[in-house]
PDB file of C-alpha atoms in Angstrom:
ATOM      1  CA  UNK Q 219      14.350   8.714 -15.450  1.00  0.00           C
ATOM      2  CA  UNK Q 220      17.914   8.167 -14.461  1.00  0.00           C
ATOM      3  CA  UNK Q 221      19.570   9.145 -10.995  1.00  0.00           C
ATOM      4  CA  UNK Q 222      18.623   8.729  -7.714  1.00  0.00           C
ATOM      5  CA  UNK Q 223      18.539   6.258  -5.018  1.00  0.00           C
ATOM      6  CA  UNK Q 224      18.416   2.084  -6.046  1.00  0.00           C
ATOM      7  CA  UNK Q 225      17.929  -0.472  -3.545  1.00  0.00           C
ATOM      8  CA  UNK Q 226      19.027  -4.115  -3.834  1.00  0.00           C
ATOM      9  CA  UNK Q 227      17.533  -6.075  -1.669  1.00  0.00           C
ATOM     10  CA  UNK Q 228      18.454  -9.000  -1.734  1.00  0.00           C
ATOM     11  CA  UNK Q 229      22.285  -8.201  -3.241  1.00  0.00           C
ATOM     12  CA  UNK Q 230      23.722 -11.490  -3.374  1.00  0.00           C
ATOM     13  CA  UNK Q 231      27.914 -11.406  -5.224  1.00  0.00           C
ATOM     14  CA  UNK Q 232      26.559  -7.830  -6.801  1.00  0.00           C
ATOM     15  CA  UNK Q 233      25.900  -8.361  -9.877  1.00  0.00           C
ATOM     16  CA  UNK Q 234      23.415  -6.355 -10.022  1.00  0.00           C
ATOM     17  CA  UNK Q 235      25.008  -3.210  -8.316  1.00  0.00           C
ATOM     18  CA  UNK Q 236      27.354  -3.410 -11.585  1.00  0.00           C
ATOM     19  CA  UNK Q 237      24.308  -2.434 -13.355  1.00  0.00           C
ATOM     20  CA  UNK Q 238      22.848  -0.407 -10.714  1.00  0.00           C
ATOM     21  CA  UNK Q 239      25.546   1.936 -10.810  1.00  0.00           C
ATOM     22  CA  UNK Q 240      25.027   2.733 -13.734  1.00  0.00           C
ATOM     23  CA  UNK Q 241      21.502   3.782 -14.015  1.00  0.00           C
ATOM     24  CA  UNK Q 242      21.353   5.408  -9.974  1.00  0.00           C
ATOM     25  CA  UNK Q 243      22.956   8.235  -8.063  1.00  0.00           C
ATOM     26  CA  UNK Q 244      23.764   5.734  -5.224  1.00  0.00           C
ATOM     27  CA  UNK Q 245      22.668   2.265  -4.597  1.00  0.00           C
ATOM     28  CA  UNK Q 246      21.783   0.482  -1.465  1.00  0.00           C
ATOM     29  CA  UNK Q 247      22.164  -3.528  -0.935  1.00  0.00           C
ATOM     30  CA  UNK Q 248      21.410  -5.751   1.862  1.00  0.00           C
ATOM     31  CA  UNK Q 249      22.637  -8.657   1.988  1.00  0.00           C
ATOM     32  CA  UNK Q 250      22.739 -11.214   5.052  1.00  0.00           C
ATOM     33  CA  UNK Q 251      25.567 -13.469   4.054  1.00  0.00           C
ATOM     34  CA  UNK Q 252      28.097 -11.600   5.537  1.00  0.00           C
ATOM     35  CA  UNK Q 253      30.978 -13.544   3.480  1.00  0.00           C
ATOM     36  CA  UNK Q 254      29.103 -12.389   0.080  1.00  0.00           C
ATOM     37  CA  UNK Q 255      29.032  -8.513   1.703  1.00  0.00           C
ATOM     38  CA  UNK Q 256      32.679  -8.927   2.265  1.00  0.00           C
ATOM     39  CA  UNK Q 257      33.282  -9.874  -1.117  1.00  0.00           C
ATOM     40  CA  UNK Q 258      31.346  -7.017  -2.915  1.00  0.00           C
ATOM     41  CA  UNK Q 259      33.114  -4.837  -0.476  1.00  0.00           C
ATOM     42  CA  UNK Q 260      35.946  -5.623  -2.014  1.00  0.00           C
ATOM     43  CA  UNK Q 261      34.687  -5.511  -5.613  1.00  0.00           C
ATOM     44  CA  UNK Q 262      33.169  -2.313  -5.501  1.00  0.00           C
ATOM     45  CA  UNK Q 263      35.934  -0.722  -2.739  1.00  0.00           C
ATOM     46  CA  UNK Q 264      36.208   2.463  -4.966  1.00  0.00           C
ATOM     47  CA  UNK Q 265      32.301   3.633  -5.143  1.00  0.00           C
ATOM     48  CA  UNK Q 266      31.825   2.591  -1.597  1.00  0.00           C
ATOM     49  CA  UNK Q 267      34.877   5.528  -0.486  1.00  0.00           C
ATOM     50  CA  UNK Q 268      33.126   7.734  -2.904  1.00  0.00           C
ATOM     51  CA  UNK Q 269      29.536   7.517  -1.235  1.00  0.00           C
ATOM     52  CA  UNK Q 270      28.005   6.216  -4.284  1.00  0.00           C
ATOM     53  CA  UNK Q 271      27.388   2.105  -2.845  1.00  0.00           C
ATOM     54  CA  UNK Q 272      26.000   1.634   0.515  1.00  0.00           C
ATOM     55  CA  UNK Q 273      26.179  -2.450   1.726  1.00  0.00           C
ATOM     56  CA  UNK Q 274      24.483  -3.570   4.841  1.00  0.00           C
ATOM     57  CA  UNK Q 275      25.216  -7.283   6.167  1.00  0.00           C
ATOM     58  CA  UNK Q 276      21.649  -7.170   7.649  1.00  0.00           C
ATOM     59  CA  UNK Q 277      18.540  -9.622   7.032  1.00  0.00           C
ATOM     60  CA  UNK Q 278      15.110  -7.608   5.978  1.00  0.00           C
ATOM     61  CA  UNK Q 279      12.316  -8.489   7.972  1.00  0.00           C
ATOM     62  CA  UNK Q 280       9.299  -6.974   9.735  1.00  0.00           C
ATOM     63  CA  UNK Q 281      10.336  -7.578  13.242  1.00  0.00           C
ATOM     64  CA  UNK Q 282      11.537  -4.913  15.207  1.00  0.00           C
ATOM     65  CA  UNK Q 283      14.970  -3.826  14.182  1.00  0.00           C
ATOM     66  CA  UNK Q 284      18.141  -4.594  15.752  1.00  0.00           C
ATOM     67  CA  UNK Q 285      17.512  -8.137  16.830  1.00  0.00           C
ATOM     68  CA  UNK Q 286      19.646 -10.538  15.857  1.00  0.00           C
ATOM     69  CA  UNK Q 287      17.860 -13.649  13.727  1.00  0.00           C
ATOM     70  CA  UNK Q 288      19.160 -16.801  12.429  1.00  0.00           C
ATOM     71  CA  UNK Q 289      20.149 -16.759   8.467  1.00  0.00           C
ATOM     72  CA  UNK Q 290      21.185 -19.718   6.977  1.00  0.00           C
ATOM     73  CA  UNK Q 291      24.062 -19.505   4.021  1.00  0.00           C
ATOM     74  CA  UNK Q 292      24.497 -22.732   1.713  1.00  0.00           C
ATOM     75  CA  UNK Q 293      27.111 -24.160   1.730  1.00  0.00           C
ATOM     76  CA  UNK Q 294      27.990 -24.884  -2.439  1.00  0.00           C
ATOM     77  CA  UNK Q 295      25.640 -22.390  -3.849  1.00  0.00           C
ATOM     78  CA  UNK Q 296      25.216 -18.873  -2.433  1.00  0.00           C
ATOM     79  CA  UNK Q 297      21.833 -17.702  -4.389  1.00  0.00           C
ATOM     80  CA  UNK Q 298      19.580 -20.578  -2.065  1.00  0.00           C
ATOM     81  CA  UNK Q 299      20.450 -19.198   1.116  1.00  0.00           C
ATOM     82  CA  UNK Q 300      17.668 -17.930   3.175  1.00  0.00           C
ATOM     83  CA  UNK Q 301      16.061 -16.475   6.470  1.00  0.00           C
ATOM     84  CA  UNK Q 302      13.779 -19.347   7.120  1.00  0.00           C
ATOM     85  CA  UNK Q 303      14.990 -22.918   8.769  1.00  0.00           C
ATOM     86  CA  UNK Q 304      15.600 -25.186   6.009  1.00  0.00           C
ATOM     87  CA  UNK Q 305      14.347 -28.449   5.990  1.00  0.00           C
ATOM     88  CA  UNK Q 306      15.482 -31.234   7.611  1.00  0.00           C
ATOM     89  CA  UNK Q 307      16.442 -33.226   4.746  1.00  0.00           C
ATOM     90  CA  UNK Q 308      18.505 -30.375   3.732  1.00  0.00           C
ATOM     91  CA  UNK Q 309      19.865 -29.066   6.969  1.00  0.00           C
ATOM     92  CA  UNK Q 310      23.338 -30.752   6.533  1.00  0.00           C
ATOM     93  CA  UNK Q 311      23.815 -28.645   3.281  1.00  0.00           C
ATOM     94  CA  UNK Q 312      23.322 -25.062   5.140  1.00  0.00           C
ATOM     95  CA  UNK Q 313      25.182 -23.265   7.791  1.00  0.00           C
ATOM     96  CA  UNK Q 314      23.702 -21.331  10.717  1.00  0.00           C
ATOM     97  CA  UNK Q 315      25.075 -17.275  11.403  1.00  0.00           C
ATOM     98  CA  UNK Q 316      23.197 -14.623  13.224  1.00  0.00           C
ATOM     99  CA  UNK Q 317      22.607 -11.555  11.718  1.00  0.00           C
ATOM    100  CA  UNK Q 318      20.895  -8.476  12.995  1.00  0.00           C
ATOM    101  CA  UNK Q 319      17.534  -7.556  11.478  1.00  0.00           C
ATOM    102  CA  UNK Q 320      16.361  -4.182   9.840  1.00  0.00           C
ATOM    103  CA  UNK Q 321      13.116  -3.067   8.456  1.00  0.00           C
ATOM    104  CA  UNK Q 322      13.426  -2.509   5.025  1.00  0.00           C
ATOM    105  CA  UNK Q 323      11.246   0.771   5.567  1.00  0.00           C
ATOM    106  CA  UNK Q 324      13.596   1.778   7.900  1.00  0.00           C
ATOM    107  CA  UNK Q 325      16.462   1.516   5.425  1.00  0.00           C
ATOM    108  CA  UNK Q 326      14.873   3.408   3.077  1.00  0.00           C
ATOM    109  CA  UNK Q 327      14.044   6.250   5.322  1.00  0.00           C
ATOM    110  CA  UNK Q 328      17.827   5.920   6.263  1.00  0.00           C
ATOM    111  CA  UNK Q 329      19.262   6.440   2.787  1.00  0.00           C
ATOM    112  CA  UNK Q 330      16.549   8.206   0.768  1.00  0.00           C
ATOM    113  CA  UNK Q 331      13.700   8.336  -1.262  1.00  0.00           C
ATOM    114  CA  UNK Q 332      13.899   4.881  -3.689  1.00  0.00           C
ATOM    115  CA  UNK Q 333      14.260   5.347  -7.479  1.00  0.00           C
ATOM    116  CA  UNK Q 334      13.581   2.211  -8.186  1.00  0.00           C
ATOM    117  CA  UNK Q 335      13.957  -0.820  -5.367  1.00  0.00           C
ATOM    118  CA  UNK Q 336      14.818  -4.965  -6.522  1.00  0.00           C
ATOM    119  CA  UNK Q 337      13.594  -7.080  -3.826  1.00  0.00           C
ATOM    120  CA  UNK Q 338      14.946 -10.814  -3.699  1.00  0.00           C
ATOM    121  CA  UNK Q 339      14.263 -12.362  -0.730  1.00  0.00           C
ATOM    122  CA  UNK Q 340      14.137 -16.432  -0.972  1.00  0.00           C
ATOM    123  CA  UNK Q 341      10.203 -15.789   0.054  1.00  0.00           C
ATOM    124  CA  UNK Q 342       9.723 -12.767   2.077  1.00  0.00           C
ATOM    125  CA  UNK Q 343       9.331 -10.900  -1.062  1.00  0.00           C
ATOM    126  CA  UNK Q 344       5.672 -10.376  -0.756  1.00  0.00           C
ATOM    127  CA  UNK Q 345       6.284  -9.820   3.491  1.00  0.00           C
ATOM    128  CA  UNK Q 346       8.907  -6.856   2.391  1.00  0.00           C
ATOM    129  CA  UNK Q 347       6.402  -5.581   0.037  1.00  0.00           C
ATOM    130  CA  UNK Q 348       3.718  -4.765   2.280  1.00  0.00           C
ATOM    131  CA  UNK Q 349       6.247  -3.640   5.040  1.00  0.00           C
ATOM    132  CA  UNK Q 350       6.923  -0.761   2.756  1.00  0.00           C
ATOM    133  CA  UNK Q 351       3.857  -0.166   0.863  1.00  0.00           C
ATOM    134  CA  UNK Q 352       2.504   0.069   5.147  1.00  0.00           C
ATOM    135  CA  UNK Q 353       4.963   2.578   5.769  1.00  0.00           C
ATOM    136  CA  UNK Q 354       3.568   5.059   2.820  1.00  0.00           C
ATOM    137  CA  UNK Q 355       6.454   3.975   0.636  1.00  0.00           C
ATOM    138  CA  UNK Q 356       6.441   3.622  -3.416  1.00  0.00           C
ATOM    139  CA  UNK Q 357       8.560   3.216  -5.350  1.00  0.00           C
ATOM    140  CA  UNK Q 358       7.753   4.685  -8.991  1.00  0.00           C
ATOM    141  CA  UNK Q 359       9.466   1.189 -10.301  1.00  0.00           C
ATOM    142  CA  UNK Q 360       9.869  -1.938  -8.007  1.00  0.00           C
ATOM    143  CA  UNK Q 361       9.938  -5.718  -9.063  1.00  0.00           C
ATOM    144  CA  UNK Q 362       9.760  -8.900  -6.797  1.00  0.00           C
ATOM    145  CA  UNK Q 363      10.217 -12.586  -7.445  1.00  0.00           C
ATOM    146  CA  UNK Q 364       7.114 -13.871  -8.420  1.00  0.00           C
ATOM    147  CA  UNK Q 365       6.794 -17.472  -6.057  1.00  0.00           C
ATOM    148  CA  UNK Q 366       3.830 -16.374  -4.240  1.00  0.00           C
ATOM    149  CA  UNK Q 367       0.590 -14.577  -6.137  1.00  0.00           C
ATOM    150  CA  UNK Q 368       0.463 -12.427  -2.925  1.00  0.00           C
ATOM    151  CA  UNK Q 369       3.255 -10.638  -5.220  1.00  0.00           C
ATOM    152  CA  UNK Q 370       1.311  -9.556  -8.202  1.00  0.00           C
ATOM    153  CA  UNK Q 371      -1.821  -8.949  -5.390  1.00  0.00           C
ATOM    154  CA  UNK Q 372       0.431  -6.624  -3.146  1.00  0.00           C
ATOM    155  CA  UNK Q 373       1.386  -4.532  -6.642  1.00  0.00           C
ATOM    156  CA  UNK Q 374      -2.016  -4.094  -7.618  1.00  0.00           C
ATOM    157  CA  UNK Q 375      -3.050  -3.419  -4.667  1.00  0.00           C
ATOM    158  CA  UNK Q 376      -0.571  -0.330  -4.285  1.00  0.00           C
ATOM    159  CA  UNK Q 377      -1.763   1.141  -7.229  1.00  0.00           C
ATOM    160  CA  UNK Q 378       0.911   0.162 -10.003  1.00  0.00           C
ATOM    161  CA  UNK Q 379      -0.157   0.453 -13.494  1.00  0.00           C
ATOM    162  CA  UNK Q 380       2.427  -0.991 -15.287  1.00  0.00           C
ATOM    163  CA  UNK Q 381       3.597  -4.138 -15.246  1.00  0.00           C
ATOM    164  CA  UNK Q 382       6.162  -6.844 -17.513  1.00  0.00           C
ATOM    165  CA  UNK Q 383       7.895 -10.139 -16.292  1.00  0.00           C
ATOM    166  CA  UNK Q 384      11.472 -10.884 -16.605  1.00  0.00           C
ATOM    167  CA  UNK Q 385      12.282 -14.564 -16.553  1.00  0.00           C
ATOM    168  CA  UNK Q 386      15.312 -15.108 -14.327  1.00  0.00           C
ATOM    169  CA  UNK Q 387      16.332 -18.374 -16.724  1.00  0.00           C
ATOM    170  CA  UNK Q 388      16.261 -15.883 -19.590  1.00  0.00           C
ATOM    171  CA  UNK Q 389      18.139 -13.167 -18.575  1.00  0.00           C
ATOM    172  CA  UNK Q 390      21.738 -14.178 -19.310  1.00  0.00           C
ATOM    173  CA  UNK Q 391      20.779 -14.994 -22.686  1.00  0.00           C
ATOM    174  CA  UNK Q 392      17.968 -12.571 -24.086  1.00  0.00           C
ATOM    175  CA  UNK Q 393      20.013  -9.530 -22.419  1.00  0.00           C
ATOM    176  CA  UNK Q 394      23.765 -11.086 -23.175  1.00  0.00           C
ATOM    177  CA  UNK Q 395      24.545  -7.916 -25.364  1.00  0.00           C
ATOM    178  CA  UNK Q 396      21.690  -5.455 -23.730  1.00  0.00           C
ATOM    179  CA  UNK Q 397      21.727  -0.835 -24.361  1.00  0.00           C
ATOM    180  CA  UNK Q 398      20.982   0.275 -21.085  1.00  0.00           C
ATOM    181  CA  UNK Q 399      20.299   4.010 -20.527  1.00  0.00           C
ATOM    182  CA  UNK Q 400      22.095   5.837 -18.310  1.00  0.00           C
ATOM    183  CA  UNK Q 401      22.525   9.494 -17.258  1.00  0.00           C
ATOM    184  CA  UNK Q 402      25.479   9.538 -20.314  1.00  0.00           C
ATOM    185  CA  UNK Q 403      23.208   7.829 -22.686  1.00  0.00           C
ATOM    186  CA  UNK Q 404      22.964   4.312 -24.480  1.00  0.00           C
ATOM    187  CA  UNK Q 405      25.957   2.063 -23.314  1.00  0.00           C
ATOM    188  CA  UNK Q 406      26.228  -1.382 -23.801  1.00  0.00           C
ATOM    189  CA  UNK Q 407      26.043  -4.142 -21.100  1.00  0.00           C
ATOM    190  CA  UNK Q 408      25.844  -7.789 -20.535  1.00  0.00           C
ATOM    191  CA  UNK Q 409      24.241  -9.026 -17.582  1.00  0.00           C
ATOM    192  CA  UNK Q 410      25.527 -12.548 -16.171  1.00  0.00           C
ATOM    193  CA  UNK Q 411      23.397 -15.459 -15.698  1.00  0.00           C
ATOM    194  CA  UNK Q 412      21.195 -15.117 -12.033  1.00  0.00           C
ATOM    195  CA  UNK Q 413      21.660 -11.796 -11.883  1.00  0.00           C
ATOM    196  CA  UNK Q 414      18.164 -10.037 -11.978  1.00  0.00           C
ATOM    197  CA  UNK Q 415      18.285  -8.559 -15.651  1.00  0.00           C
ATOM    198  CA  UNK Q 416      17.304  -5.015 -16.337  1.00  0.00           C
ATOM    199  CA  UNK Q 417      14.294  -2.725 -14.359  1.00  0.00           C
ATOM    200  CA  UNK Q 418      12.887   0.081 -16.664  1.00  0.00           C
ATOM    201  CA  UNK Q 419      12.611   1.519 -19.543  1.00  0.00           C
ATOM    202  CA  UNK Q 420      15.956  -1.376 -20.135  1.00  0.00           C
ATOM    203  CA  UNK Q 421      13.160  -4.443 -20.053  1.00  0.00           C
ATOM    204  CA  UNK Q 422      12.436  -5.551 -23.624  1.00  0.00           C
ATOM    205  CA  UNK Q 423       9.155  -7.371 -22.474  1.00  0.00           C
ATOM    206  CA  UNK Q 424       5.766  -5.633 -23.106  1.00  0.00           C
ATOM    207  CA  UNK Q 425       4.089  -3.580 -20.358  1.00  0.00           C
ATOM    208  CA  UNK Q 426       0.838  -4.252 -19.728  1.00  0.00           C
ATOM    209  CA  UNK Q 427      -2.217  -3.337 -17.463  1.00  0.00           C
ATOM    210  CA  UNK Q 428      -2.740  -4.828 -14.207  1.00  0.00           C
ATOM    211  CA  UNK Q 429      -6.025  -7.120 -15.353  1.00  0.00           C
ATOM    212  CA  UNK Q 430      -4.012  -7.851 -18.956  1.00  0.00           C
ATOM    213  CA  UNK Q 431      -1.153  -9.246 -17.423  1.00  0.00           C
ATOM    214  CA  UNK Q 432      -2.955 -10.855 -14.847  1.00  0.00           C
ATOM    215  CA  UNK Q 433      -3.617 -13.655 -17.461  1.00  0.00           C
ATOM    216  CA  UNK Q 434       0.470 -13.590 -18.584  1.00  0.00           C
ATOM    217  CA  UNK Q 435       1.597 -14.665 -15.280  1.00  0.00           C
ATOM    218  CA  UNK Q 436      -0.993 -17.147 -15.089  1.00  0.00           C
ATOM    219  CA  UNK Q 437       0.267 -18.321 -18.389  1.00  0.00           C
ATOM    220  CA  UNK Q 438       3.886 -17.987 -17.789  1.00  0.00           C
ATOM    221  CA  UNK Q 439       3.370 -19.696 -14.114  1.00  0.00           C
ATOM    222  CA  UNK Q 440       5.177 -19.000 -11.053  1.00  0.00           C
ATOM    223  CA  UNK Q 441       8.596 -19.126  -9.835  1.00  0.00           C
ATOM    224  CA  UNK Q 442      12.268 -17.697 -10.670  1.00  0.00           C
ATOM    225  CA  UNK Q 443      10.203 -14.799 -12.378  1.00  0.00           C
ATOM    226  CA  UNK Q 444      10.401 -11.121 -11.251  1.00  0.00           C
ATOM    227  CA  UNK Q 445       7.193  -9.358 -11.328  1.00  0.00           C
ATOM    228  CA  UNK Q 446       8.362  -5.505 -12.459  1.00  0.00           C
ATOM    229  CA  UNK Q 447       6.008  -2.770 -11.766  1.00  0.00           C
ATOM    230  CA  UNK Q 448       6.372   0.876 -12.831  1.00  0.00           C
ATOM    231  CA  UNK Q 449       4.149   4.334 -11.811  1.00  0.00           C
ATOM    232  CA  UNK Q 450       4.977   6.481 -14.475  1.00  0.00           C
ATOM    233  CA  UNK Q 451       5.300   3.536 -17.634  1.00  0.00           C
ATOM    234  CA  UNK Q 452       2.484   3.814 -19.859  1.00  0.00           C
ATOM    235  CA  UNK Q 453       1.113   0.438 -20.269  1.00  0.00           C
ATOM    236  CA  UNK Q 454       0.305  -1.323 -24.076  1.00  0.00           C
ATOM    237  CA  UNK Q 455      -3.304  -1.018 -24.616  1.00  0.00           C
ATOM    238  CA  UNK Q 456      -5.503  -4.023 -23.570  1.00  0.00           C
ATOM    239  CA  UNK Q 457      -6.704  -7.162 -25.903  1.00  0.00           C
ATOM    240  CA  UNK Q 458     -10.398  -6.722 -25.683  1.00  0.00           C
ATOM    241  CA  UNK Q 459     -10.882 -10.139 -24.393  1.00  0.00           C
ATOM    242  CA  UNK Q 460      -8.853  -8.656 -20.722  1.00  0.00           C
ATOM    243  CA  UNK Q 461     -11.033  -5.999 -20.183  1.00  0.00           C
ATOM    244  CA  UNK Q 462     -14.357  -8.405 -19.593  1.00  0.00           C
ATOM    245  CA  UNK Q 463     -12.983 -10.599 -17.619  1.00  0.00           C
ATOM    246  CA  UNK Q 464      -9.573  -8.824 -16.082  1.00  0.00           C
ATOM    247  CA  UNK Q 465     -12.024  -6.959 -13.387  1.00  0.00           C
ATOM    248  CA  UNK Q 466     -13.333 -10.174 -12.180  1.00  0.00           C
ATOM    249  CA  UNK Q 467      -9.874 -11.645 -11.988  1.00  0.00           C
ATOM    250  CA  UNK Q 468      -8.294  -8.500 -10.530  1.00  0.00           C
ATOM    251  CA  UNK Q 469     -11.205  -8.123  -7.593  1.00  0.00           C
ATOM    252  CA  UNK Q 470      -9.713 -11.841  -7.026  1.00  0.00           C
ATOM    253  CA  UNK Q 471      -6.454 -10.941  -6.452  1.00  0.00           C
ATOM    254  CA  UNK Q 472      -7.350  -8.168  -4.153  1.00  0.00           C
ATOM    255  CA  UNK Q 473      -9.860 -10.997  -2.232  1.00  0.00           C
ATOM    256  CA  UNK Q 474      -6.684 -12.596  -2.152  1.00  0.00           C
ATOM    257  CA  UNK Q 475      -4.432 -10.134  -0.445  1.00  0.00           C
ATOM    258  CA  UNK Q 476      -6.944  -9.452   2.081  1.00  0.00           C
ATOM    259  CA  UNK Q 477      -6.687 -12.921   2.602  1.00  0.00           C
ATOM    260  CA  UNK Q 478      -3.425 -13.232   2.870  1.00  0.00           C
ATOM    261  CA  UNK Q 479      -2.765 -10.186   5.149  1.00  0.00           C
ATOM    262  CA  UNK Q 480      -5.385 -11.665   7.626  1.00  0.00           C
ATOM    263  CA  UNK Q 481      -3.365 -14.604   7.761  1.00  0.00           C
ATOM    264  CA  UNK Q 482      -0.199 -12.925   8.447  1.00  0.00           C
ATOM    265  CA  UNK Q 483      -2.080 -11.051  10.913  1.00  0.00           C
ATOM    266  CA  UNK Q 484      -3.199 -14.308  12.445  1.00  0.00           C
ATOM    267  CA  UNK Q 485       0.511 -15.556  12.744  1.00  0.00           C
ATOM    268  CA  UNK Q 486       1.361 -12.431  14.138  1.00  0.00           C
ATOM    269  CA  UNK Q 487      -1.068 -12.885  17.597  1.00  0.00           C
TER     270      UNK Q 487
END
């Protein structure tokens, strides 16, 4: 599958619209620092006149959209800066700017149907997920960091069938000298160090079942991890010892996203 719409959520200095680029018809990223917009503005001046690279300086979130919300941009390294208040031991190394809020659903519906969408978020991952999957949106391939297990839970719970973990302090190295496919074939690429690797058919990790990999990320652990997720992917067949216990550990992750959603409901009142 090449072609079509890719959205970055979460675009950061664009490293990964390079790569986007070349697997989509047009790409999408949101970013909220506007100084790191500006930049990729710059770097990628050519496919934004040609239509192909869209860049909004607005902050996801599931509030209604247009309001303006506080983002806070670090000061020395760009990839921690986030939506929510940092704390107060760290507040001297962030800077306060306003930024108007969109719902990533609504950005979607804006630009088109998603090929495949990378959300990277600094912890509203698993919030933007469920925004989406609520608004009848999915993706055939998505990933998400993987610091909460209301990640993996919100996947499952939308039905994916294919799943494979890319470790973010991997990527740099294991795909240095990565064949990507695009719409002209096999072409070489090296993706830089926290950029968020490949999506796809370009992963080199094993795709597994939802219960089977279930006990992978519980082996690998949480963190600077991106949970990938893929529709149409046909999954390596199960161990035998993940099919006896996988439904027991699956019906707890979906216990778990009920959970969590009545929580966020709860907040919410």
């Amino acid at each position: 599958m090449q072609g079509g719409v890719i959205y970055d959520f979460g675009m950061n200095n664009g490293d990964d619209v390079e790569y986007y680029l070349l697997k989509a018809d047009k790409v999408v990223g949101v970013e909220a620092n506007p100084a790191l917009c500006k930049a990729v503005e710059e770097r990628f001046a050519q496919e934004i006149a040609a239509g192909r690279l869209v860049v909004l300086n607005v902050a996801l979130s599931t509030e209604d959209s247009g309001r303006s919300l506080d983002f806070y941009t670090h000061k020395t390294n760009h990839v921690l800066s986030q939506l929510a208040a940092p704390d107060l031991e760290n507040a001297e190394e962030f800077e306060r700017v306003e930024v108007l809020c969109r719902r990533p659903s609504e950005v979607i519906r804006d630009h088109g149907a998603p090929r495949y969408v990378k959300v990277d978020l600094e912890g509203m991952d698993g919030a933007v997920l469920r925004e989406i999957f609520r608004a009848g949106i999915h993706p055939p391939e998505i990933s998400a960091e993987s610091h909460s297990i209301d990640v993996y839970a919100a996947l499952v719970d939308a039905g994916y069938k294919a799943f494979s973990l890319v470790d973010g302090w991997s990527v740099a190295e294991k795909y240095r000298d990565a064949f990507i496919e695009t719409s002209n074939g096999r072409q070489a690429f090296h993706f830089k160090a926290h950029s968020a690797g490949p999506f796809g058919a370009d992963v080199r990790s094993e795709w597994q079942d939802p219960e089977t990999f279930f006990y992978t990320l519980a082996s690998a652990g949480l963190g600077w991890k991106d949970i990938h997720a893929s529709y149409f992917i046909e999954p390596a067949p199960a161990p035998s010892f993940g099919k006896r216990l996988g439904r027991q550990t699956l019906a707890l992750a979906r216990q778990f996203l009920r959970g969590a959603r009545a929580y966020v409901s709860s907040k919410d009142r």
